[in-house]
Tab-separated table of C-alpha atoms and ligand atoms in Angstrom:
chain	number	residue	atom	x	y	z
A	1	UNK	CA	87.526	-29.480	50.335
A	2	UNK	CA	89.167	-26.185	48.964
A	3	UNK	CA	92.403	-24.771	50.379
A	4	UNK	CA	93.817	-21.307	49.137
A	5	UNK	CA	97.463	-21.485	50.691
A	6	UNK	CA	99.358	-18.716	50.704
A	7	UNK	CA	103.318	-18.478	49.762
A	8	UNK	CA	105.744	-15.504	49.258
A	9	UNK	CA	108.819	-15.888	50.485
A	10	UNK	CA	111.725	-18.264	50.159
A	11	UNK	CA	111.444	-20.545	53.324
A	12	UNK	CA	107.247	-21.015	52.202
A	13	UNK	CA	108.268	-22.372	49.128
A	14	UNK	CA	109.838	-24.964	50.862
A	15	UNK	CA	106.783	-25.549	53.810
A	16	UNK	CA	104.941	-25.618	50.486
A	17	UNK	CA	106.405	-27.906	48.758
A	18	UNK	CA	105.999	-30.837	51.244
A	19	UNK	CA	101.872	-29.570	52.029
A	20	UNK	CA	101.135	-29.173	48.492
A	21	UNK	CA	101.718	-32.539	47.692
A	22	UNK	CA	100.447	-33.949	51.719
A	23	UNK	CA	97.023	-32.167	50.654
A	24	UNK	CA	96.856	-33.234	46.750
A	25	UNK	CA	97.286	-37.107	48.609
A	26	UNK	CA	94.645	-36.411	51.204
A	27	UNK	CA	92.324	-35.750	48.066
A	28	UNK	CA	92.321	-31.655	49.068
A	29	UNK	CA	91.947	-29.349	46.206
A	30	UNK	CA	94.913	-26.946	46.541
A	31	UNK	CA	94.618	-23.056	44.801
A	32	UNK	CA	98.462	-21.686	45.040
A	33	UNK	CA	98.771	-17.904	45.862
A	34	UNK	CA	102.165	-16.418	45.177
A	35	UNK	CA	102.014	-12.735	46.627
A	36	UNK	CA	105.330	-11.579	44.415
A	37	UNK	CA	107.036	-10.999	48.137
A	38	UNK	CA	109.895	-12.454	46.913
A	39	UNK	CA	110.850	-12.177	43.064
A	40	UNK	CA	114.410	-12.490	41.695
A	41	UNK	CA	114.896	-16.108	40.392
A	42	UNK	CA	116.961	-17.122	43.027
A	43	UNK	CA	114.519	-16.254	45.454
A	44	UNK	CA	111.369	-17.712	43.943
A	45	UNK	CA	111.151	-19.040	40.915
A	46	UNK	CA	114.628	-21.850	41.491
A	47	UNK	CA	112.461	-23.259	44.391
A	48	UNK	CA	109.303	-23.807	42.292
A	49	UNK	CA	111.597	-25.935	39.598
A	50	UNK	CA	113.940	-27.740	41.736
A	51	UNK	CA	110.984	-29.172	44.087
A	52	UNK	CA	108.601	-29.504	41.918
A	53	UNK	CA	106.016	-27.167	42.880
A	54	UNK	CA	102.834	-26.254	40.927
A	55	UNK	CA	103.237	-23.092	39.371
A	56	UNK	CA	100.915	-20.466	41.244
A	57	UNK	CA	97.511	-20.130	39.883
A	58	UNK	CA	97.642	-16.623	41.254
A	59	UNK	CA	100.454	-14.738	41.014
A	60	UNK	CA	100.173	-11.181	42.610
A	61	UNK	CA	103.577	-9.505	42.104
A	62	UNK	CA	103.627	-7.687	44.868
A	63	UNK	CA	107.218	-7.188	45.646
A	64	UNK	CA	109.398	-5.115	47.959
A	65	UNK	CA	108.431	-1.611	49.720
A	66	UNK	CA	107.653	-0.513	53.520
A	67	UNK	CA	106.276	-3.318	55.450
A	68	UNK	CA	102.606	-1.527	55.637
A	69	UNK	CA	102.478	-1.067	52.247
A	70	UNK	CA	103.916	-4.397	51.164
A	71	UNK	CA	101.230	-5.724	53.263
A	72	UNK	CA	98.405	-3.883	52.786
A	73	UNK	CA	99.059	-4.155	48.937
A	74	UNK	CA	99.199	-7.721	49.644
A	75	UNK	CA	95.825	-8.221	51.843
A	76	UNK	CA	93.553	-6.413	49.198
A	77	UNK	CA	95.171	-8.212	46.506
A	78	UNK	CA	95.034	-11.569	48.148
A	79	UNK	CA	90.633	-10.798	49.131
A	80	UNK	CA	90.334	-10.011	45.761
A	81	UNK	CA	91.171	-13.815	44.701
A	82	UNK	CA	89.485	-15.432	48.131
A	83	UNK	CA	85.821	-13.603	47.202
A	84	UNK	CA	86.628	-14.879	43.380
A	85	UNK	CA	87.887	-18.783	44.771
A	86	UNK	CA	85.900	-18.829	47.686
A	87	UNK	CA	88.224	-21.358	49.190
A	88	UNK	CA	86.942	-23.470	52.442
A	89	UNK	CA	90.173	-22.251	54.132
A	90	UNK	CA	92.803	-20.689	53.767
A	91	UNK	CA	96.728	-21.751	55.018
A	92	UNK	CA	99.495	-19.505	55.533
A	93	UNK	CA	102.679	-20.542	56.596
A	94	UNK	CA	105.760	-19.085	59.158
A	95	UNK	CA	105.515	-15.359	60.101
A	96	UNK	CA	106.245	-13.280	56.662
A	97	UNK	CA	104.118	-10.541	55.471
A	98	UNK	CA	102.539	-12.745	53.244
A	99	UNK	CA	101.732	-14.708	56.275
A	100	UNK	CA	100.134	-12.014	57.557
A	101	UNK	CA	97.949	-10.683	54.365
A	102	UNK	CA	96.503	-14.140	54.109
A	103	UNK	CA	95.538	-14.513	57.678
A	104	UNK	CA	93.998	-11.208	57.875
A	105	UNK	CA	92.657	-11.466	54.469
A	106	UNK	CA	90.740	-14.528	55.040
A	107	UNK	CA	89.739	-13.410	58.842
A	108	UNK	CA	87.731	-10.177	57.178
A	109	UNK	CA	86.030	-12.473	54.911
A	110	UNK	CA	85.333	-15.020	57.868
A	111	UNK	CA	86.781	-18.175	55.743
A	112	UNK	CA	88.084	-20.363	58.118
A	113	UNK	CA	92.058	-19.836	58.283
A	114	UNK	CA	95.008	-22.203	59.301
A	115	UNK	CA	98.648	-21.484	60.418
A	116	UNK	CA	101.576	-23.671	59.623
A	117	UNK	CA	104.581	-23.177	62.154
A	118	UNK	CA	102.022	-21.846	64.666
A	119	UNK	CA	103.320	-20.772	68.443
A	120	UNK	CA	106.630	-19.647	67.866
A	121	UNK	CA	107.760	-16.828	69.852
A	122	UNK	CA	110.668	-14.642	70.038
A	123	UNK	CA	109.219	-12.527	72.713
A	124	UNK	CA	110.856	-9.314	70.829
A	125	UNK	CA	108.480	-7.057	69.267
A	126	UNK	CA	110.477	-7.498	65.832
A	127	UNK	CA	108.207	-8.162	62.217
A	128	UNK	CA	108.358	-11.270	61.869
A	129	UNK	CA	106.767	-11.511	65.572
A	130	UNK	CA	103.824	-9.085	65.386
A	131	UNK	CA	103.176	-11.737	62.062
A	132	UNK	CA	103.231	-14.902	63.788
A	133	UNK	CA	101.683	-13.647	67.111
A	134	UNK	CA	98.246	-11.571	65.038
A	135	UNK	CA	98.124	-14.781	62.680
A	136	UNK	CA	97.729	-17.245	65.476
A	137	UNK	CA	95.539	-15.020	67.360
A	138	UNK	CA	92.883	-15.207	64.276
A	139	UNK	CA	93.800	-18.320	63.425
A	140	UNK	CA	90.898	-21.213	63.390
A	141	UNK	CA	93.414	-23.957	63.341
A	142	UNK	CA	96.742	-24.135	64.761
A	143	UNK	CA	99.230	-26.366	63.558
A	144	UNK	CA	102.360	-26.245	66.239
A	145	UNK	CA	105.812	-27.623	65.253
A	146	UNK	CA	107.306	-28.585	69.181
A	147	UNK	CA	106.030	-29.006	72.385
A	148	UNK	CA	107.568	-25.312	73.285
A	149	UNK	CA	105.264	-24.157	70.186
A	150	UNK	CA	102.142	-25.548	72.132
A	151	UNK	CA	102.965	-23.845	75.392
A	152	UNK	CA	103.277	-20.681	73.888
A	153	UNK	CA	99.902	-20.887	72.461
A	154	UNK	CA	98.565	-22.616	75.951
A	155	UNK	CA	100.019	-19.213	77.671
A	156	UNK	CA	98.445	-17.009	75.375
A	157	UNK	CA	95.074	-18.558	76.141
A	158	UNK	CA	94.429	-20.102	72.455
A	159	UNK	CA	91.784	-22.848	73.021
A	160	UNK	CA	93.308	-25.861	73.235
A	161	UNK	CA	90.808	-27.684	70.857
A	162	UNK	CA	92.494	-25.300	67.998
A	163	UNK	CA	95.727	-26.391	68.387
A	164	UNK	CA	97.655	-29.545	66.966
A	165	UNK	CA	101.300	-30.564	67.225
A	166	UNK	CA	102.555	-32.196	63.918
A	167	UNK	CA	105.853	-31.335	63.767
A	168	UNK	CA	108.040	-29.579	61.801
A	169	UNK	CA	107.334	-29.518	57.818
A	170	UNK	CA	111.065	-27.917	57.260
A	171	UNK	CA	112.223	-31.549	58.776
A	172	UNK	CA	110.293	-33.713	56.544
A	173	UNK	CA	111.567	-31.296	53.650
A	174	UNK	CA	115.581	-31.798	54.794
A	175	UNK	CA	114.464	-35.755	55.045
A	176	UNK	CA	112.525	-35.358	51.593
A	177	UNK	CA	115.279	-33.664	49.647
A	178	UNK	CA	118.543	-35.189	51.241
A	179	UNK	CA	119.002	-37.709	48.742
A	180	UNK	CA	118.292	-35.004	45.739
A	181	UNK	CA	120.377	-32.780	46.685
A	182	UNK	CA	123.245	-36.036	46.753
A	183	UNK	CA	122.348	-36.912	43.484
A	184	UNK	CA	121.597	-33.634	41.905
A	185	UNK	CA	123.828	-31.055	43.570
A	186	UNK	CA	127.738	-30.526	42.594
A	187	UNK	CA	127.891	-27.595	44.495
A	188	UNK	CA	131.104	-28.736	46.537
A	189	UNK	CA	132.628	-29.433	43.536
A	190	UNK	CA	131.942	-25.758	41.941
A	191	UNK	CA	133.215	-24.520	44.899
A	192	UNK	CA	136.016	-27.036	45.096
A	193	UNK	CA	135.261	-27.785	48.602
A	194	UNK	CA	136.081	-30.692	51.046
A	195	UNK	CA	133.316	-31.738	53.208
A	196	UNK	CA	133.985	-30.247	57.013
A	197	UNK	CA	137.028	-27.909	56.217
A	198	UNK	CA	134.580	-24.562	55.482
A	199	UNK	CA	131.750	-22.467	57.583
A	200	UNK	CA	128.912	-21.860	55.505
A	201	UNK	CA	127.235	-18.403	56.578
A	202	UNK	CA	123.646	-16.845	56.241
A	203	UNK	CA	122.551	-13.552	57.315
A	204	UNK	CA	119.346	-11.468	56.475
A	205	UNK	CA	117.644	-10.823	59.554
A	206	UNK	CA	116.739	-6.953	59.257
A	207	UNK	CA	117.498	-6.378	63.072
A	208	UNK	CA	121.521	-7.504	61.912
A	209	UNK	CA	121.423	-6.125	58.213
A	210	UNK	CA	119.698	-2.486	58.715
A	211	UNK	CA	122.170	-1.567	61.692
A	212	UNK	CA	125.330	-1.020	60.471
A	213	UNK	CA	127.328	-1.655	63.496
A	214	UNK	CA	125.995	-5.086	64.010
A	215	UNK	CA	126.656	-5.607	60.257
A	216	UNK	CA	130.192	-4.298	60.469
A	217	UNK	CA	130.309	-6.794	63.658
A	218	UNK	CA	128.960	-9.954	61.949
A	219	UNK	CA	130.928	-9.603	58.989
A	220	UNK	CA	134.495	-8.530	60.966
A	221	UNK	CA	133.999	-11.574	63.617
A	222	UNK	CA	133.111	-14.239	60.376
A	223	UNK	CA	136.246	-12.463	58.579
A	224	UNK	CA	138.227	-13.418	61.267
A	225	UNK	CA	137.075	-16.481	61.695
A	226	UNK	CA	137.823	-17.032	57.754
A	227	UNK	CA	141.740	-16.598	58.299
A	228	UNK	CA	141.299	-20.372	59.702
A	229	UNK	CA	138.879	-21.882	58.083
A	230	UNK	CA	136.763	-20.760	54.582
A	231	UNK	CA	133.595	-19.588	55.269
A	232	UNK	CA	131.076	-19.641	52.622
A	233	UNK	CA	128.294	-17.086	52.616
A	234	UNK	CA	125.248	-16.858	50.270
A	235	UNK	CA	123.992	-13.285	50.308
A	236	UNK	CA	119.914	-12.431	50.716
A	237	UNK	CA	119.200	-9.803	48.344
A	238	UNK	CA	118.640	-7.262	51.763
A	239	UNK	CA	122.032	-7.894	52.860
A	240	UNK	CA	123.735	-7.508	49.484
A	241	UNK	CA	122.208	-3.784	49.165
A	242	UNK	CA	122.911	-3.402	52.849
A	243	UNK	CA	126.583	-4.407	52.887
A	244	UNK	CA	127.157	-1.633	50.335
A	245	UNK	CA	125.249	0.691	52.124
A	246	UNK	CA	127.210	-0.202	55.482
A	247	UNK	CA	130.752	0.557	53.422
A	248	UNK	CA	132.096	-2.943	55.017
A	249	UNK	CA	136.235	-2.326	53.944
A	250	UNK	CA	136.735	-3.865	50.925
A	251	UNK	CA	139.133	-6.313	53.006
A	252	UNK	CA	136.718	-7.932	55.501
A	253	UNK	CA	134.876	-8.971	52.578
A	254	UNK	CA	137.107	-10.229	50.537
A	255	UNK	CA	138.027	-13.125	53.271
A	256	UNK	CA	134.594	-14.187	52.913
A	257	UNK	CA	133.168	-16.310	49.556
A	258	UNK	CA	130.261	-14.335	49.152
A	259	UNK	CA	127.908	-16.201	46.939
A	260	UNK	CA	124.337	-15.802	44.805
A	261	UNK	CA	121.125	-17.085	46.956
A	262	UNK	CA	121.385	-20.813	46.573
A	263	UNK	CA	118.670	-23.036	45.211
A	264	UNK	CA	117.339	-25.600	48.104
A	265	UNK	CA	119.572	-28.732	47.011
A	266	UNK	CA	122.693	-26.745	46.810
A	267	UNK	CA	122.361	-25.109	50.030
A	268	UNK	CA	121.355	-28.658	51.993
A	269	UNK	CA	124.409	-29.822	50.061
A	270	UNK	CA	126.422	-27.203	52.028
A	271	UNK	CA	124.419	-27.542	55.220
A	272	UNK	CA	125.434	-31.306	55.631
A	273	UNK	CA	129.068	-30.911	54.656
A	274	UNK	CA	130.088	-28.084	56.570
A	275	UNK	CA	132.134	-27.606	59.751
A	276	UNK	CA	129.936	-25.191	61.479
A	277	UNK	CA	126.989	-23.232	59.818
A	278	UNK	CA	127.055	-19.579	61.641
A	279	UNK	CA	123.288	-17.978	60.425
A	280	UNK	CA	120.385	-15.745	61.410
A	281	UNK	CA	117.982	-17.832	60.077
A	282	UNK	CA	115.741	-19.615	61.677
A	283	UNK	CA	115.173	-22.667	58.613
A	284	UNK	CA	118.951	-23.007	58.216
A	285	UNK	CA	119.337	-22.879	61.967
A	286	UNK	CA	116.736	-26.192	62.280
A	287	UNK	CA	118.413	-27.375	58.932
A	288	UNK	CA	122.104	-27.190	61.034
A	289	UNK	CA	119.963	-29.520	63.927
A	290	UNK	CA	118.431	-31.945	61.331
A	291	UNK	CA	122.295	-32.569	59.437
A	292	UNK	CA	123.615	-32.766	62.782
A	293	UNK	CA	126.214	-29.902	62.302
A	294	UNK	CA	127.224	-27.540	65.335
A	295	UNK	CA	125.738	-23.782	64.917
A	296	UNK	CA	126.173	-20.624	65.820
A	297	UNK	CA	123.196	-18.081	65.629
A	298	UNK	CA	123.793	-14.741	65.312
A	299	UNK	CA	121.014	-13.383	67.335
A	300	UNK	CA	120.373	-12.870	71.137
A	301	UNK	CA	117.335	-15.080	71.087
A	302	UNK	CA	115.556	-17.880	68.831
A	303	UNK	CA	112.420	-19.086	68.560
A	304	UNK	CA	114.082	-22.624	68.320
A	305	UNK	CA	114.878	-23.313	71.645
A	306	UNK	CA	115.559	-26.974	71.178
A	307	UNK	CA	118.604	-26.301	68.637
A	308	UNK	CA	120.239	-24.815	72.148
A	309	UNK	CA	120.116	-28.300	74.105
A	310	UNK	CA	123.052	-30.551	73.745
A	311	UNK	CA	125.121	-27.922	72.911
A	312	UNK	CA	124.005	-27.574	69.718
A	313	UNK	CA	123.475	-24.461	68.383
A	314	UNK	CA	124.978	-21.250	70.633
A	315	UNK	CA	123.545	-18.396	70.595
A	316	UNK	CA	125.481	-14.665	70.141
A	317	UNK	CA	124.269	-11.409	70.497
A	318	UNK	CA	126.492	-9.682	67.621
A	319	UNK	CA	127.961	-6.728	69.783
A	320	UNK	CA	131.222	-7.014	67.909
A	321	UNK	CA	133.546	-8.623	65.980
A	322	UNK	CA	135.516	-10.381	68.643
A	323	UNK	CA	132.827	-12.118	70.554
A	324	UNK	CA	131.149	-13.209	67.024
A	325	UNK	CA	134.601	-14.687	66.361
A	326	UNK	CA	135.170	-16.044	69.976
A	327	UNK	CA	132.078	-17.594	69.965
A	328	UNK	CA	133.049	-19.517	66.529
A	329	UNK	CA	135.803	-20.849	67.708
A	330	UNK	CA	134.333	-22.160	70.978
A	331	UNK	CA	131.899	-23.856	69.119
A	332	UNK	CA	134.173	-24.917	67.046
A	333	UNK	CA	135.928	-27.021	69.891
A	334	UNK	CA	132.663	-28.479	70.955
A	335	UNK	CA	131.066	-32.052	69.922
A	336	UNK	CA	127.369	-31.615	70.671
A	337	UNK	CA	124.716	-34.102	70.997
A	338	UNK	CA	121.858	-33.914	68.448
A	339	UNK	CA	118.438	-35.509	69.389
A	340	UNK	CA	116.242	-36.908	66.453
A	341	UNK	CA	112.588	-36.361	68.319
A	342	UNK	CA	112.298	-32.833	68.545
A	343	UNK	CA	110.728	-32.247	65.477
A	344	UNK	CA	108.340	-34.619	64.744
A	345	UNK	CA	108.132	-37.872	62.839
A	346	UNK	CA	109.239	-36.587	59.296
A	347	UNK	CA	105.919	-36.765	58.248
A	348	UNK	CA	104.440	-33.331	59.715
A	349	UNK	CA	102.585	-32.374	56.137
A	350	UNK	CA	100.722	-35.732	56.281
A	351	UNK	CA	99.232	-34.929	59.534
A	352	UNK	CA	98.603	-31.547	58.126
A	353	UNK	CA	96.787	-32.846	55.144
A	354	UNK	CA	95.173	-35.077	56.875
A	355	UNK	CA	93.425	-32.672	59.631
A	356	UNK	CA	92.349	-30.304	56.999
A	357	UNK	CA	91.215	-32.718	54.787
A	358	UNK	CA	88.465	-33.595	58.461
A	359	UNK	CA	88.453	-30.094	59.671
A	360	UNK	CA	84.878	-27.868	58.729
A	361	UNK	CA	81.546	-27.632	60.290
A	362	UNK	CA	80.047	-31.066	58.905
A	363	UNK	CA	83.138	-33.283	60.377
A	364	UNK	CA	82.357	-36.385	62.397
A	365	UNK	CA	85.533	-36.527	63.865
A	366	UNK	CA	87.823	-33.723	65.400
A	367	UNK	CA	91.231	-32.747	63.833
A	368	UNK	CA	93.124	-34.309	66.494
A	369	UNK	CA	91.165	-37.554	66.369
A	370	UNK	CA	92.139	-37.687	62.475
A	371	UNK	CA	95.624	-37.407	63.118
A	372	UNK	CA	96.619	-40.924	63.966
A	373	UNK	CA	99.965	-39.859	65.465
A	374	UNK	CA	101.723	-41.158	68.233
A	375	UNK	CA	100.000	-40.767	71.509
A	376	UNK	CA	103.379	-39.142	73.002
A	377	UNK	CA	101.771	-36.161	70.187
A	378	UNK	CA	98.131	-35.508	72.037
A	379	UNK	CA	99.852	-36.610	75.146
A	380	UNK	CA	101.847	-33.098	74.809
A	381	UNK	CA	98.359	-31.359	73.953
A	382	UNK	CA	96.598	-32.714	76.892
A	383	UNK	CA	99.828	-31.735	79.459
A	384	UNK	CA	99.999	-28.140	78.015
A	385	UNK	CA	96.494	-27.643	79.435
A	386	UNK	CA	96.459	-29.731	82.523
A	387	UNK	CA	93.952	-31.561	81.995
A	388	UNK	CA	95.162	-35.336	81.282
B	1	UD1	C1	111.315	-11.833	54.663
B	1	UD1	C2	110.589	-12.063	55.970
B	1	UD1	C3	111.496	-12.799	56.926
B	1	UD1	C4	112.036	-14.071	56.303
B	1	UD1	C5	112.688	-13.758	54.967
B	1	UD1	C6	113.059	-15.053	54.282
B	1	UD1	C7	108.981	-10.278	56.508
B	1	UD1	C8	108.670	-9.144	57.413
B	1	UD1	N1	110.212	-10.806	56.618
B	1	UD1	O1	112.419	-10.980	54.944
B	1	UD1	O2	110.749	-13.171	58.080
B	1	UD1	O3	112.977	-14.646	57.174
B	1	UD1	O4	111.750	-13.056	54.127
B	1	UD1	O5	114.057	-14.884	53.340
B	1	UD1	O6	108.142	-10.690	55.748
B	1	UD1	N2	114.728	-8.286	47.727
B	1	UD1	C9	115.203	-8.440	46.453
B	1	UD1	N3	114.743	-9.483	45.719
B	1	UD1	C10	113.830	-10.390	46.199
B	1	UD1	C11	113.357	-10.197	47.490
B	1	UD1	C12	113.815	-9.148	48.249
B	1	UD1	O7	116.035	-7.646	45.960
B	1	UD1	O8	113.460	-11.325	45.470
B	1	UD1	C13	115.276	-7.165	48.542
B	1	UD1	C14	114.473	-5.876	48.430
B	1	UD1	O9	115.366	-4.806	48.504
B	1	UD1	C15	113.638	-5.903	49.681
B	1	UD1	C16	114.546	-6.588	50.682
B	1	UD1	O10	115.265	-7.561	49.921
B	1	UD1	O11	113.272	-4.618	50.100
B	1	UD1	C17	113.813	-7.287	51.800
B	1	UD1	O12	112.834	-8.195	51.285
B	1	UD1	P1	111.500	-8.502	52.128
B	1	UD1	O13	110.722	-9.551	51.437
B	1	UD1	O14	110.791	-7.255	52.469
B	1	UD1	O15	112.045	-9.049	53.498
B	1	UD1	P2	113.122	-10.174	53.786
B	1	UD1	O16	114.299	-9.523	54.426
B	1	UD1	O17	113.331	-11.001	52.583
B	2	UDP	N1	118.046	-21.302	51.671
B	2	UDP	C1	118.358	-21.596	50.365
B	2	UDP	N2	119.336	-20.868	49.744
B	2	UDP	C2	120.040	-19.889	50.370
B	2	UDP	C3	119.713	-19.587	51.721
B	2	UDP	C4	118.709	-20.300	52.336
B	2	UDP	O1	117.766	-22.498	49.773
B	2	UDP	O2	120.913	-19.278	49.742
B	2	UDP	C5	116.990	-22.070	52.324
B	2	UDP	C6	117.432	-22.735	53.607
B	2	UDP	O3	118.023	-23.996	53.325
B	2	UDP	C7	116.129	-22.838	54.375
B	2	UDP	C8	115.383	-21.592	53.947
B	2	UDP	O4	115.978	-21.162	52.721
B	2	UDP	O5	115.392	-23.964	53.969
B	2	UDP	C9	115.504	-20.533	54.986
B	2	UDP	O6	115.081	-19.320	54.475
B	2	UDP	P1	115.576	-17.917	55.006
B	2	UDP	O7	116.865	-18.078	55.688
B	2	UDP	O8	115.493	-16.989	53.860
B	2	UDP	O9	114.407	-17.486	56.006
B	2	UDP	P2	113.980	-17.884	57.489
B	2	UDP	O10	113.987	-19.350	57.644
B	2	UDP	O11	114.918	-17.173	58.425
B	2	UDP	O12	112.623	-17.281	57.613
């Protein structure tokens, strides 16, 4: 069994790192495509040393431009190495651009595709949704983090026999790495920080970063905020350009620690020890769950729905800067209750591997009957479709 997987951005270095090695144990050959998506060091290459990743054997260097372009550069680039590879599937992860080249690019040339992080919906009509909802559409098998992932799909009329829950590959990656990152990191030291007296910020959603006045908004309420308590904020290289496009005053930012990107250890590191993590990302949102640290998300909606129970993560629709900072400090206040089920067993890339490794035309046995996961697992697939 050949896989072609599919990576370009940050967050699907990570997924990849915990497949890669699932599928090189389940005995499935593994060809590494790198679309160049993202490029500078701390966006790619950190990720590929500090996790151990096989380099690429393709790497397309792609890079930045209009999301058409980027994409359509991407899908004939990506054919190119399918019709040379001829891969038995191909796996893309999240809802990217990448994601999207690969899924199309392997659809054209009918090679049987699978989607990692399949059936999550912000029910916007924003990028990164028109990606995941075309890639599970064409998508031959279905791998879906939480039981809200499989209704989504269920809804959407994707035949049930496509569709598997295995949990969440980001949470076997925080469980993976958590004891690297204590050995390995110092970043709290560098930054001569106490663990829980700072706020550790992320923002690069392009709904917050390309409109100024939620920009100015974000970074006025976290400003604020930063009078109390330090906040620490890694920049994405979007927001960095954006922030000087947006002329934030020169006094905002300078209550804010504005950092480089940080490699994966480093930022768990910061993830675990903060106060509060206030993002707009949807890894470091789940990451905030997994350490068991209260969050704010700076969007009106998340595909994570289960981050919201308990009171953990609260969601705010950056208007301005007062209710960003209000809703800080309210959170701030509160003592949530985390749950440790909702994403999966810590071992989501196994059952990955291991249904790919049964999946194709000449399989005895179906890809939910190789899973071997708790019944509670096809239990949810039978109840999303009535028919238990
Ligand atoms: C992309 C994904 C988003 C994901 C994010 C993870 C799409 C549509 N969006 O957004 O879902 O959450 O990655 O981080 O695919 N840039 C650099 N150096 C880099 C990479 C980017 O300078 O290494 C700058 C460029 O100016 C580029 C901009 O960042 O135009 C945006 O990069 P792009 O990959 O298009 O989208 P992201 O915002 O990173
Ligand atoms: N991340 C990182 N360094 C940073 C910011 C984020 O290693 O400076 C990690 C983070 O821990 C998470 C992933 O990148 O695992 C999330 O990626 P991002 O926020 O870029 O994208 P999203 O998850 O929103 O698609």
């Amino acid at each position: 069994m050949k896989v072609a997987s599919i990576v370009g951005a940050r967050p699907q270095f990570i997924k990849a790192a915990v497949v890669s090695k699932a599928l090189a144990s389940a005995g499935v050959s593994d060809v590494l495509v790198h679309t160049g998506q993202h490029y500078d060091f701390e966006m790619s290459a950190l990720f590929f040393d500090e996790l151990d990743i096989p380099a690429p054997k393709y790497h397309l260097g792609i890079g930045s431009g209009h999301h058409g372009a980027q994409t359509g550069r991407m899908l004939e680039a990506i054919e190119s190495v399918l019709l040379r590879n001829r891969p038995d599937m191909v796996l893309v992860y999240g809802d990217t651009n990448s994601t999207l080249a690969g899924a199309l690019a392997a659809a054209k040339l009918q090679i049987p595709m699978s989607h990692v992080e399949a059936g999550l919906r912000s029910f916007n009509r924003q990028p990164e949704e028109v990606n995941r909802v075309l890639t599970d559409h064409i998508a031959d098998l279905l791998f879906a983090p939480t039981s809200t992932a499989m209704r989504n799909l269920a809804n959407e009329g994707i035949p049930a026999e496509r569709i598997i829950r295995t949990g969440d590959v980001m949470y076997d990656a925080a469980l993976q790495f958590a004891a690297h990152a204590d050995a390995f990191s110092d970043v709290l030291q560098r930054l001569e920080l106490q663990p829980r007296t700072y706020i550790l910020a992320t923002l690069h959603r392009c709904e917050n970063t390309d409109d100024q006045s939620r920009l100015r908004a974000i970074f006025e309420g976290i400003a604020d905020v930063a009078r109390q308590l330090p906040v620490v904020l890694p920049l994405h290289p979007r927001t960095r350009k954006e922030v000087e496009r947006a002329q934030i005053p020169g006094g905002v930012l300078q209550r804010i620690r504005l950092l480089k990107p940080l490699g994966y250890l480093d930022m768990t590191m910061l993830e675990k020890h903060a106060r509060l993590i206030a993002t707009d990302s949807g890894g470091v949102q789940k990451e905030a769950y997994f350490h068991g640290v209260p969050c704010v998300t700076l969007r009106g909606e998340t595909e994570w729905t289960e981050t919201l129970e308990g009171g953990c993560n609260q969601l705010v629709f950056p208007a301005s800067g007062e209710g960003v900072a209000s809703c800080i400090r309210e959170a701030l206040g509160r003592e949530p209750t985390f749950r440790t089920d909702a994403y999966g067993d810590g071992h989501s890339g196994e059952h990955i591997a291991n249904a790919i490794s049964c999946w194709g035309p000449k399989a005895q046995r179906s890809p939910n009957e190789c899973l071997n996961i708790p019944s509670r697992v096809s239990n949810d697939v039978r109840s999303c479709y009535g028919n238990d």
